[in-house]
Every structure is written in C-alpha cells, then in structure tokens.
mmCIF file of C-alpha atoms and ligand atoms in Angstrom:
data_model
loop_
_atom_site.group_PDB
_atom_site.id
_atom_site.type_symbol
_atom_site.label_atom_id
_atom_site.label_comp_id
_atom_site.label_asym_id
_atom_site.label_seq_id
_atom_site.Cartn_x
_atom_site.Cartn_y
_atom_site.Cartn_z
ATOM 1 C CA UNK A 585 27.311 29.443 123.451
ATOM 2 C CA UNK A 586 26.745 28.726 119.387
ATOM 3 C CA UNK A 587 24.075 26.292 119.868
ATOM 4 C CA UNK A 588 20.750 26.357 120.628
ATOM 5 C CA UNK A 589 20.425 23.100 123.003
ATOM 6 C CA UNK A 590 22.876 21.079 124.367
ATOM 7 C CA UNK A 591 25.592 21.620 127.085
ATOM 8 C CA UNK A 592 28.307 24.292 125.114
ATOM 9 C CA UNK A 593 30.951 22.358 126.451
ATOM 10 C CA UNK A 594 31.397 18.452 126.171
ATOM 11 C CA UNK A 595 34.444 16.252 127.535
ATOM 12 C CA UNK A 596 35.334 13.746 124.683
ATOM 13 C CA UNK A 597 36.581 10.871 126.776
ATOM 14 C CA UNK A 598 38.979 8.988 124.224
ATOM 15 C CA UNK A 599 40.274 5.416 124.612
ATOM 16 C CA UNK A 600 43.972 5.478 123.260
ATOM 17 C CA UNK A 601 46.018 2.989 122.061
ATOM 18 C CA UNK A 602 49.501 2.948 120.375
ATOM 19 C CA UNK A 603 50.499 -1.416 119.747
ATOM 20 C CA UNK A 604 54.285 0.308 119.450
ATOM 21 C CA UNK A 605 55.060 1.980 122.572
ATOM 22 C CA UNK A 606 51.871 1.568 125.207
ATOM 23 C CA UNK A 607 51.586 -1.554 127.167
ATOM 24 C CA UNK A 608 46.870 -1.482 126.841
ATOM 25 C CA UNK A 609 44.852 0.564 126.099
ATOM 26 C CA UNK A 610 44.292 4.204 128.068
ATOM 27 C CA UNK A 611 41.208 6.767 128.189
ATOM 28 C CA UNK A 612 42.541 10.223 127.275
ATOM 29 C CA UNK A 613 39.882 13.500 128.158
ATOM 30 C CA UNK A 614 39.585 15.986 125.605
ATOM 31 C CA UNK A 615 37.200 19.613 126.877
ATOM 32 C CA UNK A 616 35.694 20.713 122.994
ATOM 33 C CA UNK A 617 33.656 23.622 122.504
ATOM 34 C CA UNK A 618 30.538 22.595 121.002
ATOM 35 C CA UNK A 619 29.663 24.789 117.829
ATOM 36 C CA UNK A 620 25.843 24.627 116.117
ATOM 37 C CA UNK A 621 25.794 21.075 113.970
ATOM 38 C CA UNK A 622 29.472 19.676 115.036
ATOM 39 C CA UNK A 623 29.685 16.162 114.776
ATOM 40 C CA UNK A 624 31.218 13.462 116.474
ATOM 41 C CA UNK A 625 34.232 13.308 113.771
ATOM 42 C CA UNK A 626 34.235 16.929 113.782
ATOM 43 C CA UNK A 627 35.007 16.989 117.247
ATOM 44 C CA UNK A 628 37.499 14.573 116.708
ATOM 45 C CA UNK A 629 39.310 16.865 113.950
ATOM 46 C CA UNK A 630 39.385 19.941 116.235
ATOM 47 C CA UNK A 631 40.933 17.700 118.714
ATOM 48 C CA UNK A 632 43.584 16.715 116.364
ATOM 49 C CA UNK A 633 44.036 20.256 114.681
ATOM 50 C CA UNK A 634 44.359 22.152 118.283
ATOM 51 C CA UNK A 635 45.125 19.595 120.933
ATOM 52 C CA UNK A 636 46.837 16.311 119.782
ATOM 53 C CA UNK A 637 47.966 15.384 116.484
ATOM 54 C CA UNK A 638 48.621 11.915 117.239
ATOM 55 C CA UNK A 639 45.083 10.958 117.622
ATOM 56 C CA UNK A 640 43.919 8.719 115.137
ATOM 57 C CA UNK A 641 40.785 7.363 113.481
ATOM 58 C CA UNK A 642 39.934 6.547 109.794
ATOM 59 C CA UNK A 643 37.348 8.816 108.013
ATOM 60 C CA UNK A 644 37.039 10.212 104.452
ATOM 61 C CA UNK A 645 33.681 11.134 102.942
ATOM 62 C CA UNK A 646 32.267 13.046 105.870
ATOM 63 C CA UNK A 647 28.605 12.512 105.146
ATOM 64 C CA UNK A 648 27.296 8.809 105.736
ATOM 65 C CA UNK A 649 28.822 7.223 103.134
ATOM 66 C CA UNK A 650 32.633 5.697 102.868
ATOM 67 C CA UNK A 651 31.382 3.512 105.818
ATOM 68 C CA UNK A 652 35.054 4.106 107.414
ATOM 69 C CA UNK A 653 34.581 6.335 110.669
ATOM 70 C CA UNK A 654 32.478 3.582 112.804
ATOM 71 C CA UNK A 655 32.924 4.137 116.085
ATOM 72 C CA UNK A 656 31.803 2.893 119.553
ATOM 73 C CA UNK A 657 30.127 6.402 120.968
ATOM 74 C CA UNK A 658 28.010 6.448 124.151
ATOM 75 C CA UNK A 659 27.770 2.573 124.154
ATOM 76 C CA UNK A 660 26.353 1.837 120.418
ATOM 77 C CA UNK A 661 28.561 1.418 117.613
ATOM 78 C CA UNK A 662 27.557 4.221 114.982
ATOM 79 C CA UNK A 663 29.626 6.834 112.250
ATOM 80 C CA UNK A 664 30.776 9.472 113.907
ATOM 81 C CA UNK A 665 30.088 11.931 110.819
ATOM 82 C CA UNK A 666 26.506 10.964 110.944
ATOM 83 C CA UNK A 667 26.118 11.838 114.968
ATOM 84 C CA UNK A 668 25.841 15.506 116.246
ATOM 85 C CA UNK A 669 27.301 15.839 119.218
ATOM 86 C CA UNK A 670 23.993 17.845 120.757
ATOM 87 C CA UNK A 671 21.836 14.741 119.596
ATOM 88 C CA UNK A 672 23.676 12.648 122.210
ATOM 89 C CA UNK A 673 22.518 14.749 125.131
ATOM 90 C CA UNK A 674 25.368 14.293 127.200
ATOM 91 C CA UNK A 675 28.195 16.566 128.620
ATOM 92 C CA UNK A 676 30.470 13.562 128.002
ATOM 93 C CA UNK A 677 31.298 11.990 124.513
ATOM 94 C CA UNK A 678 32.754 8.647 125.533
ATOM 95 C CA UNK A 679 34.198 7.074 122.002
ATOM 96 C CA UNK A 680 36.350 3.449 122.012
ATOM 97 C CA UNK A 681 37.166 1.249 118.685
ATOM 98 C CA UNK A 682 34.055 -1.188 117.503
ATOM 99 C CA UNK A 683 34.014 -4.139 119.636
ATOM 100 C CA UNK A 684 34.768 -7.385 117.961
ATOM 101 C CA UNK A 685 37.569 -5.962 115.997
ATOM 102 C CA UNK A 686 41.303 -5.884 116.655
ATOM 103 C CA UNK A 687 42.790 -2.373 117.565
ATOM 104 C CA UNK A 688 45.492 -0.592 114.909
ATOM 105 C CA UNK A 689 46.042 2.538 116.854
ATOM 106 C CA UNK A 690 43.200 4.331 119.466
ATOM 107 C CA UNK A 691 39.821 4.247 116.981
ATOM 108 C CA UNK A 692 41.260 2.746 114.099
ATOM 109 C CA UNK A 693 39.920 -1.161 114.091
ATOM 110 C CA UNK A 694 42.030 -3.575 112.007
ATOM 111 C CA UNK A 695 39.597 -4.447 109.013
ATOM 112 C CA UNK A 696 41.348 -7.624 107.544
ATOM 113 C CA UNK A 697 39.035 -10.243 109.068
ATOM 114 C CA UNK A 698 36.033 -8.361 108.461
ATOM 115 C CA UNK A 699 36.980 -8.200 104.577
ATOM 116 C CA UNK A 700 37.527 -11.751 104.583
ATOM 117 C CA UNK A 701 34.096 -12.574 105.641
ATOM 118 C CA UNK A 702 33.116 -10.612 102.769
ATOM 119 C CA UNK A 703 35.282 -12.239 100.217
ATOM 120 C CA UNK A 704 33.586 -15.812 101.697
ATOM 121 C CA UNK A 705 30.727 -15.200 100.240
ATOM 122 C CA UNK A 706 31.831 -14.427 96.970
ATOM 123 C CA UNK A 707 29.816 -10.720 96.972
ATOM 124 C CA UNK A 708 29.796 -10.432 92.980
ATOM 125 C CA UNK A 709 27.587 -12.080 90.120
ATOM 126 C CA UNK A 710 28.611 -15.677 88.999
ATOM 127 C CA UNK A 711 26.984 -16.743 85.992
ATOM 128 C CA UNK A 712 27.392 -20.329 84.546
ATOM 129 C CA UNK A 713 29.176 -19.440 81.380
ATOM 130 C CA UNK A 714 32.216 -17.994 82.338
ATOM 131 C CA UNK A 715 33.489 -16.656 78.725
ATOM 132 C CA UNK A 716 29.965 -14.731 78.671
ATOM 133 C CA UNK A 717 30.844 -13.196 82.062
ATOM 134 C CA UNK A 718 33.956 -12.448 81.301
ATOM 135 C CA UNK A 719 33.314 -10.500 77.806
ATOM 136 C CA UNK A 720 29.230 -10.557 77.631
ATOM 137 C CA UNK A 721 27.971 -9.831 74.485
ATOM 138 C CA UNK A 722 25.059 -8.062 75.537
ATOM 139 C CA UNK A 723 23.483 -6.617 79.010
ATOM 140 C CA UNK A 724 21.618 -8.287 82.077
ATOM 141 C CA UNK A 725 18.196 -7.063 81.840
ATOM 142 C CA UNK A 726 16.202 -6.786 85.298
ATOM 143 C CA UNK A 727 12.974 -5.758 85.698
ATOM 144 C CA UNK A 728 11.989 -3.493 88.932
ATOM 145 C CA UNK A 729 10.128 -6.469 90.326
ATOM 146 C CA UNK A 730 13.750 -8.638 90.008
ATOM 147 C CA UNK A 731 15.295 -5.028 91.633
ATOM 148 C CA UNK A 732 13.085 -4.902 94.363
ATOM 149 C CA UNK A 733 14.473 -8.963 95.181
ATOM 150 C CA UNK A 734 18.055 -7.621 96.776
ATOM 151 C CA UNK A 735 18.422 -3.741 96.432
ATOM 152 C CA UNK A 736 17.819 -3.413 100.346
ATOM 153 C CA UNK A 737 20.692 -5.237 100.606
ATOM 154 C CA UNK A 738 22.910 -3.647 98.371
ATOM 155 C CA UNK A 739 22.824 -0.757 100.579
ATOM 156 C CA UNK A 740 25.594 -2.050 102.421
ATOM 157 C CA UNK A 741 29.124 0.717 102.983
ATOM 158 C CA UNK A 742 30.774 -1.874 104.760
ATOM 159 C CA UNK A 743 31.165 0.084 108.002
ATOM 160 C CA UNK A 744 31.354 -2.987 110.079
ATOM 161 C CA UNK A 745 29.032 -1.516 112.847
ATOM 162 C CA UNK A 746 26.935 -4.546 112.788
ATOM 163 C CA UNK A 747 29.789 -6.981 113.167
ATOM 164 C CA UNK A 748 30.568 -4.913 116.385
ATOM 165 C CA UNK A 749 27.025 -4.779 117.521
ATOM 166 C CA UNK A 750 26.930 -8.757 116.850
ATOM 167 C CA UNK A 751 26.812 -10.991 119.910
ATOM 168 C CA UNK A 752 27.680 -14.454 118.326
ATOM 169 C CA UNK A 753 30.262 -12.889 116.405
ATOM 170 C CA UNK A 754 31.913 -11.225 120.083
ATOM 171 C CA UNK A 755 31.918 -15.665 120.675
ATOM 172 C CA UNK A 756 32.990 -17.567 117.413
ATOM 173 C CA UNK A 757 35.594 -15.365 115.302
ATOM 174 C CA UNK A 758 34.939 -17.734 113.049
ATOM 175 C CA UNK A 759 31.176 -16.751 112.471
ATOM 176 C CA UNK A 760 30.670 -15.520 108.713
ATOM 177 C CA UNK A 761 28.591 -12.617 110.761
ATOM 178 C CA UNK A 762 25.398 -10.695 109.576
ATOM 179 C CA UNK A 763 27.920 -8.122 107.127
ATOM 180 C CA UNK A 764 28.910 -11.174 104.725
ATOM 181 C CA UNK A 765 25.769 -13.051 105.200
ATOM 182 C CA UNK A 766 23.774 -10.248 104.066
ATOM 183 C CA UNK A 767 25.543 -9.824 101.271
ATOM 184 C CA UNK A 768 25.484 -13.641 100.346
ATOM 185 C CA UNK A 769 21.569 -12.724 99.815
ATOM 186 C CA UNK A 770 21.858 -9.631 97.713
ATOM 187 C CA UNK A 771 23.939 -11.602 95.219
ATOM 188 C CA UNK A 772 22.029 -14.952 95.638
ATOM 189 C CA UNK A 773 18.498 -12.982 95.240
ATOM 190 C CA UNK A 774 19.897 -11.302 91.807
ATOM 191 C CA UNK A 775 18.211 -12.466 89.044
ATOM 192 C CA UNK A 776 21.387 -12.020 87.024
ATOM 193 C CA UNK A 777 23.317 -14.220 89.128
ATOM 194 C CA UNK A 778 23.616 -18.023 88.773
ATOM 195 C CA UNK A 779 26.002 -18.403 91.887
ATOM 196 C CA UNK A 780 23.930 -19.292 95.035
ATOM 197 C CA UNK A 781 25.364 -23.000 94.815
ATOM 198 C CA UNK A 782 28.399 -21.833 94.827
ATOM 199 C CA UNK A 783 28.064 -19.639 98.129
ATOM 200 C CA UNK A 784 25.544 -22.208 100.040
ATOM 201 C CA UNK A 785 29.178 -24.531 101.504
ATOM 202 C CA UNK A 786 29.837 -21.470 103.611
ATOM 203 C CA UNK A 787 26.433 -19.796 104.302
ATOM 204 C CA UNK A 788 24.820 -23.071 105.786
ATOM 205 C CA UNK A 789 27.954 -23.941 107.433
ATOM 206 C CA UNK A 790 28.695 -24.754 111.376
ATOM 207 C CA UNK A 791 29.698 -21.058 111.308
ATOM 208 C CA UNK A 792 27.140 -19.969 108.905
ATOM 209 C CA UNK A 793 23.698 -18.870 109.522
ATOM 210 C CA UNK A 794 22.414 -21.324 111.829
ATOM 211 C CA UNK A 795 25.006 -19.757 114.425
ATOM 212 C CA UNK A 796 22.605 -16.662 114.575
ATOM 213 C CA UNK A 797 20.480 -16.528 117.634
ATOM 214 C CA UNK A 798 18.401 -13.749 115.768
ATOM 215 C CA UNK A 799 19.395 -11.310 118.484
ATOM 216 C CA UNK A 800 19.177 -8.489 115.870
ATOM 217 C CA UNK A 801 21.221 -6.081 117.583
ATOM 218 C CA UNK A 802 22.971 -6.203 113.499
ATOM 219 C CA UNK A 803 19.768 -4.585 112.262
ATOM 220 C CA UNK A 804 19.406 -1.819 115.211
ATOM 221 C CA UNK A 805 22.602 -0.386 114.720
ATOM 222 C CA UNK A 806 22.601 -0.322 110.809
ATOM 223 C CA UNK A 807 23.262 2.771 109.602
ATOM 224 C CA UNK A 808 21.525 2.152 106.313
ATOM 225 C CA UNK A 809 18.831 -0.354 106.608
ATOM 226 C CA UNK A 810 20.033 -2.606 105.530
ATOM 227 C CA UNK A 811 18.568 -5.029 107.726
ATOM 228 C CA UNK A 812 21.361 -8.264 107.818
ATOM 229 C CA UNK A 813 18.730 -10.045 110.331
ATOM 230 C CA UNK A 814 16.198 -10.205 107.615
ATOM 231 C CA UNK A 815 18.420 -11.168 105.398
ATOM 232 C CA UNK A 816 19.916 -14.236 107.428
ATOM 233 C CA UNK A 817 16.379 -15.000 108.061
ATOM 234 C CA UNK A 818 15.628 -15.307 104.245
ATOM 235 C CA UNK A 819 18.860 -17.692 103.855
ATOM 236 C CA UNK A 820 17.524 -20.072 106.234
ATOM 237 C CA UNK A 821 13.839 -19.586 104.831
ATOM 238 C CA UNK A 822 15.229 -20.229 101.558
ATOM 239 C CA UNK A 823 17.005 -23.689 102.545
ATOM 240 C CA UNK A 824 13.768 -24.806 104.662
ATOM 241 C CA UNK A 825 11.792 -24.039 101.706
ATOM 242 C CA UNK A 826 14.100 -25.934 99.051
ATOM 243 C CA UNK A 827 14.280 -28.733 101.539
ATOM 244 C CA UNK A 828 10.691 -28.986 101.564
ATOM 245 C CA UNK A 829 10.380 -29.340 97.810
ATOM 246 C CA UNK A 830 12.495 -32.228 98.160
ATOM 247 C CA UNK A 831 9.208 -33.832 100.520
ATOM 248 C CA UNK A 832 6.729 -32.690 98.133
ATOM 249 C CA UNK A 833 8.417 -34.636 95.916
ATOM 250 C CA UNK A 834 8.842 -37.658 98.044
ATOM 251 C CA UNK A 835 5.611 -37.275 100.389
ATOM 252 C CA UNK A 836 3.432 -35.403 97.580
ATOM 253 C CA UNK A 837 2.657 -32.855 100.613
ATOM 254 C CA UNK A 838 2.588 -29.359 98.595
ATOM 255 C CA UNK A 839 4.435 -26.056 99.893
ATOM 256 C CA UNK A 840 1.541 -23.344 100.732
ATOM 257 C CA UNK A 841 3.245 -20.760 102.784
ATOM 258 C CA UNK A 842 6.637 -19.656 104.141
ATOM 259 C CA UNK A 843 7.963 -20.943 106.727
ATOM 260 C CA UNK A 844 8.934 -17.881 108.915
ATOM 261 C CA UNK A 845 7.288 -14.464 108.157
ATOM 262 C CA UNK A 846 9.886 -11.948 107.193
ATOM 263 C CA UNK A 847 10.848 -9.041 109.971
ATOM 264 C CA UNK A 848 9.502 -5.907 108.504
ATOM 265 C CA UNK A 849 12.288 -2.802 108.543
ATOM 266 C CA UNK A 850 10.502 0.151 109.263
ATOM 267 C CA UNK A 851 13.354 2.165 107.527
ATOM 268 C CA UNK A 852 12.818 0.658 103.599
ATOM 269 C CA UNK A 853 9.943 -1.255 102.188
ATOM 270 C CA UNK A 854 9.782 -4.741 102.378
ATOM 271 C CA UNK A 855 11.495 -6.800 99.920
ATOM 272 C CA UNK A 856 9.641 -9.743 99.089
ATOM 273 C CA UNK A 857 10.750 -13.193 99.935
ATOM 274 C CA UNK A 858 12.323 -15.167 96.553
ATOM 275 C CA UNK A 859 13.098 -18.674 96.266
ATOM 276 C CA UNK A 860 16.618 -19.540 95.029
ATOM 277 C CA UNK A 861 16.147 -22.619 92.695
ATOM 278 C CA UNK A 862 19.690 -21.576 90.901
HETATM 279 S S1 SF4 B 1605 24.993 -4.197 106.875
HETATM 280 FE FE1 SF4 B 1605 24.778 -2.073 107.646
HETATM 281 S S2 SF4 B 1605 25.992 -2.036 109.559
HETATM 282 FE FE2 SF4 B 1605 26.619 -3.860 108.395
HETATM 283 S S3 SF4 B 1605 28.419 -3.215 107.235
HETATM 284 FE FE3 SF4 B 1605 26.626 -2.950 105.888
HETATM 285 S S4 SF4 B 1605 25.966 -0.821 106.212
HETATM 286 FE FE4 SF4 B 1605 27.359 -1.317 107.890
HETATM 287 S S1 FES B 1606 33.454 9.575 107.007
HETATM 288 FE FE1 FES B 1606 32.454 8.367 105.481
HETATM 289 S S2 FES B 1606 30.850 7.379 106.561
HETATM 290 FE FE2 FES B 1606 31.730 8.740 108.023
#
C-alpha cells in the first residue's frame, strides 16, 4: 500500500460508449492500484497505458485549468485532475459523461451546443465606435473598483460542469444556461464595454434568465467560483432595477435599495452589485 488512507485498491467503474459500432452505452470495470496523490484522470491514464487503449476522455493541462476533463464522478460533475482518488472515500470510482451533453465516445461530451450558448451572449467587449475598437488609439483604463464589478466572473474555463449540474437546462435545450449567462454579466458589468443592449434580446428572453428556478446546483459544483447563480441573479436585479427608474420617472417614487440581496460565495469576495445604464 503507497498511501496513507484510503482503500489501496479502487474499481473504476467506466460507462463506455463507441456511436460507431455499440448499440448504448455499457459500464466497463477497471481494478487500479491506488498510488499516494493519484487522481481521477490519472487513474484514467494508467487505465489507458496498461489496460485499454481505446478508452477515451479529453484532458490537457492536468492541473485545474483547460476546463476540458469534466466528468460525472461519484454522482457530481467535477475535473477529474482536480479529484484524488483517496478524497472520494470509496473502493469504487464510478465516472459517466456530464449529463446534459451529447456523448462523442465513453467520457468525451460533444461541446458544440455548449459553445453556442457562449457565442449568444456575445462574451467580448462591444464598444459604440467600432473603428476605435477595431484599431484603438489608446488603452481602456479601469480602476480596481471597475475590476472588482466582473472579475469573479471572468474566472470562468469553460468546463461545462455547471451546465451538467443544471436542472432547467436537463428540460429546455434551448435554455441559454448559467455558463453563457454568467458570462453575459462579466462583459455587461465591464466598464470598458458599451454592449449590454446588445446582449439583453437573448438574456431576458423566454429561454433567458427568467427560466432559472435559482436551484443553484450551477454554483455548488463550480470548480472556480465563479458563482453563475449570482450572476443570473444580478441580470434580473439589473432589469428590475432599470425598470424601476422608468416609475420613478413616471410615479416620482425614488429607488432606495436593491431589489434582491446578492448570494454571498464563500469561495471569493463579494462583488458589488452595478447598475447597467449602457
Ligand atoms: S461557470 Fe464554473 S462550472 Fe461553469 S463553465 Fe465556468 S468554470 Fe465551469
Ligand atoms: S486537464 Fe485541464 S482542467 Fe483538468
């Protein structure tokens, strides 16, 4: 035994799929020796290297970062580079694809739809004059207080764990989902950016953020804090608040709080709430 806690021995319990040749999916058992530190996608490798060569995932940075080896392990979606094996206290590593994803071949999910929720929300600075953007003649400035605004956010890899974890999103495939909505606040929240018009046709659309029942499973399995619950909670903040300027201006009744009271993430500090007036 080269650990010091944790069975020495664990069964990795695979689901397998091939589209070209198997008619659904299969669960395949795999008996690794469990070395001091191994992680999930190490496991994986030694299966692959020793046992099976046709088992396939998608990985590539190996330490929390690429946002490409999300898996469904022990019944939450997480990375399995950033999972020891002994930290799941279990004899039994039980790994499927994410949920809410279409299946390329055994753990690799199909990442097409996911990326097109992204590109919905236009994740990138707009600024009015295009020319400027295009060849500005000078930099953005931000102060730390404008930083502070969206960089939560921007801590996004794209793993697509919360879009697995996301029970409206396992309903309506059509759901923009907590991913892309999250990121249509850490561009709208930029102070450099001049775009959150531009992005408000599909954020407050019948398959925008009023389609989240604030279940918040997103923000549990986040491997980064991000926090995409907070952040659809600030989109719909910001649009009550905006649409209550409109009656101070017709009903002279002023604005004095917010209406909902941001979710604090234990993981990073609170970002304040802004108001989008672009
Ligand atoms: S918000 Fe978190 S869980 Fe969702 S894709 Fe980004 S890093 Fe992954
Ligand atoms: S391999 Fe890059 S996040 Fe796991």
């Amino acid at each position: 035994m080269s650990q010091t806690s944790g069975p020495s021995e664990v069964v990795f319990d695979v689901l397998r799929y091939n589209p070209e040749k198997d008619a659904k999916p299969y669960r395949q058992e795999f008996t690794v020796a469990v070395t001091k530190g191994m992680t999930v996608l190490d496991g994986l490798v030694w299966i692959k290297e020793n046992l099976d060569p046709t088992l396939s995932w998608r990985s590539s940075c190996r330490m929390g970062v690429c946002g490409s080896c999300g898996m469904f392990i022990n019944g939450l979606p997480r990375l399995a580079c950033a999972n020891q094996v002994a930290h799941l206290h279990s004899d039994r590593v039980v790994i499927k694809p994410l949920p809410n994803f279409d299946i390329i071949k055994d753990l690799v999910p199909d990442l097409e739809a996911f990326f097109t929720r992204h590109r919905t929300v236009k994740p990138y600075l707009i600024r009015r004059a295009v020319e400027e953007q295009n060849q500005p003649t000078s930099e953005y400035f931000q102060s730390p207080q404008e930083l502070v605004q969206y960089i939560q956010f921007a801590y996004c890899i794209k793993c697509g764990l919360c879009l697995s974890a996301c029970p409206t999103v396992a309903t309506d495939d059509r759901y923009l989902g907590p991913q892309a909505l999250a990121q249509a606040w850490r561009y709208s929240a930029d102070a450099r950016d001049e775009g959150g018009k531009d992005r408000e046709q599909e954020v407050y659309s019948s398959h925008g953020v009023f389609r989240c029942h604030f279940a918040g499973a997103c923000s549990e399995v986040c491997p980064k804090g991000v926090d995409p619950a907070f952040a659809i909670q600030l989109l719909k903040q910001d649009l009550f608040k905006r649409k209550l300027s409109g009656c101070k201006e017709q009903h002279g009744s002023p604005v004095t709080a917010p209406i909902t009271e941001a979710k604090e993430n234990p993981k990073i500090p609170k970002a304040p709430a802004p108001t989008l007036t672009k």
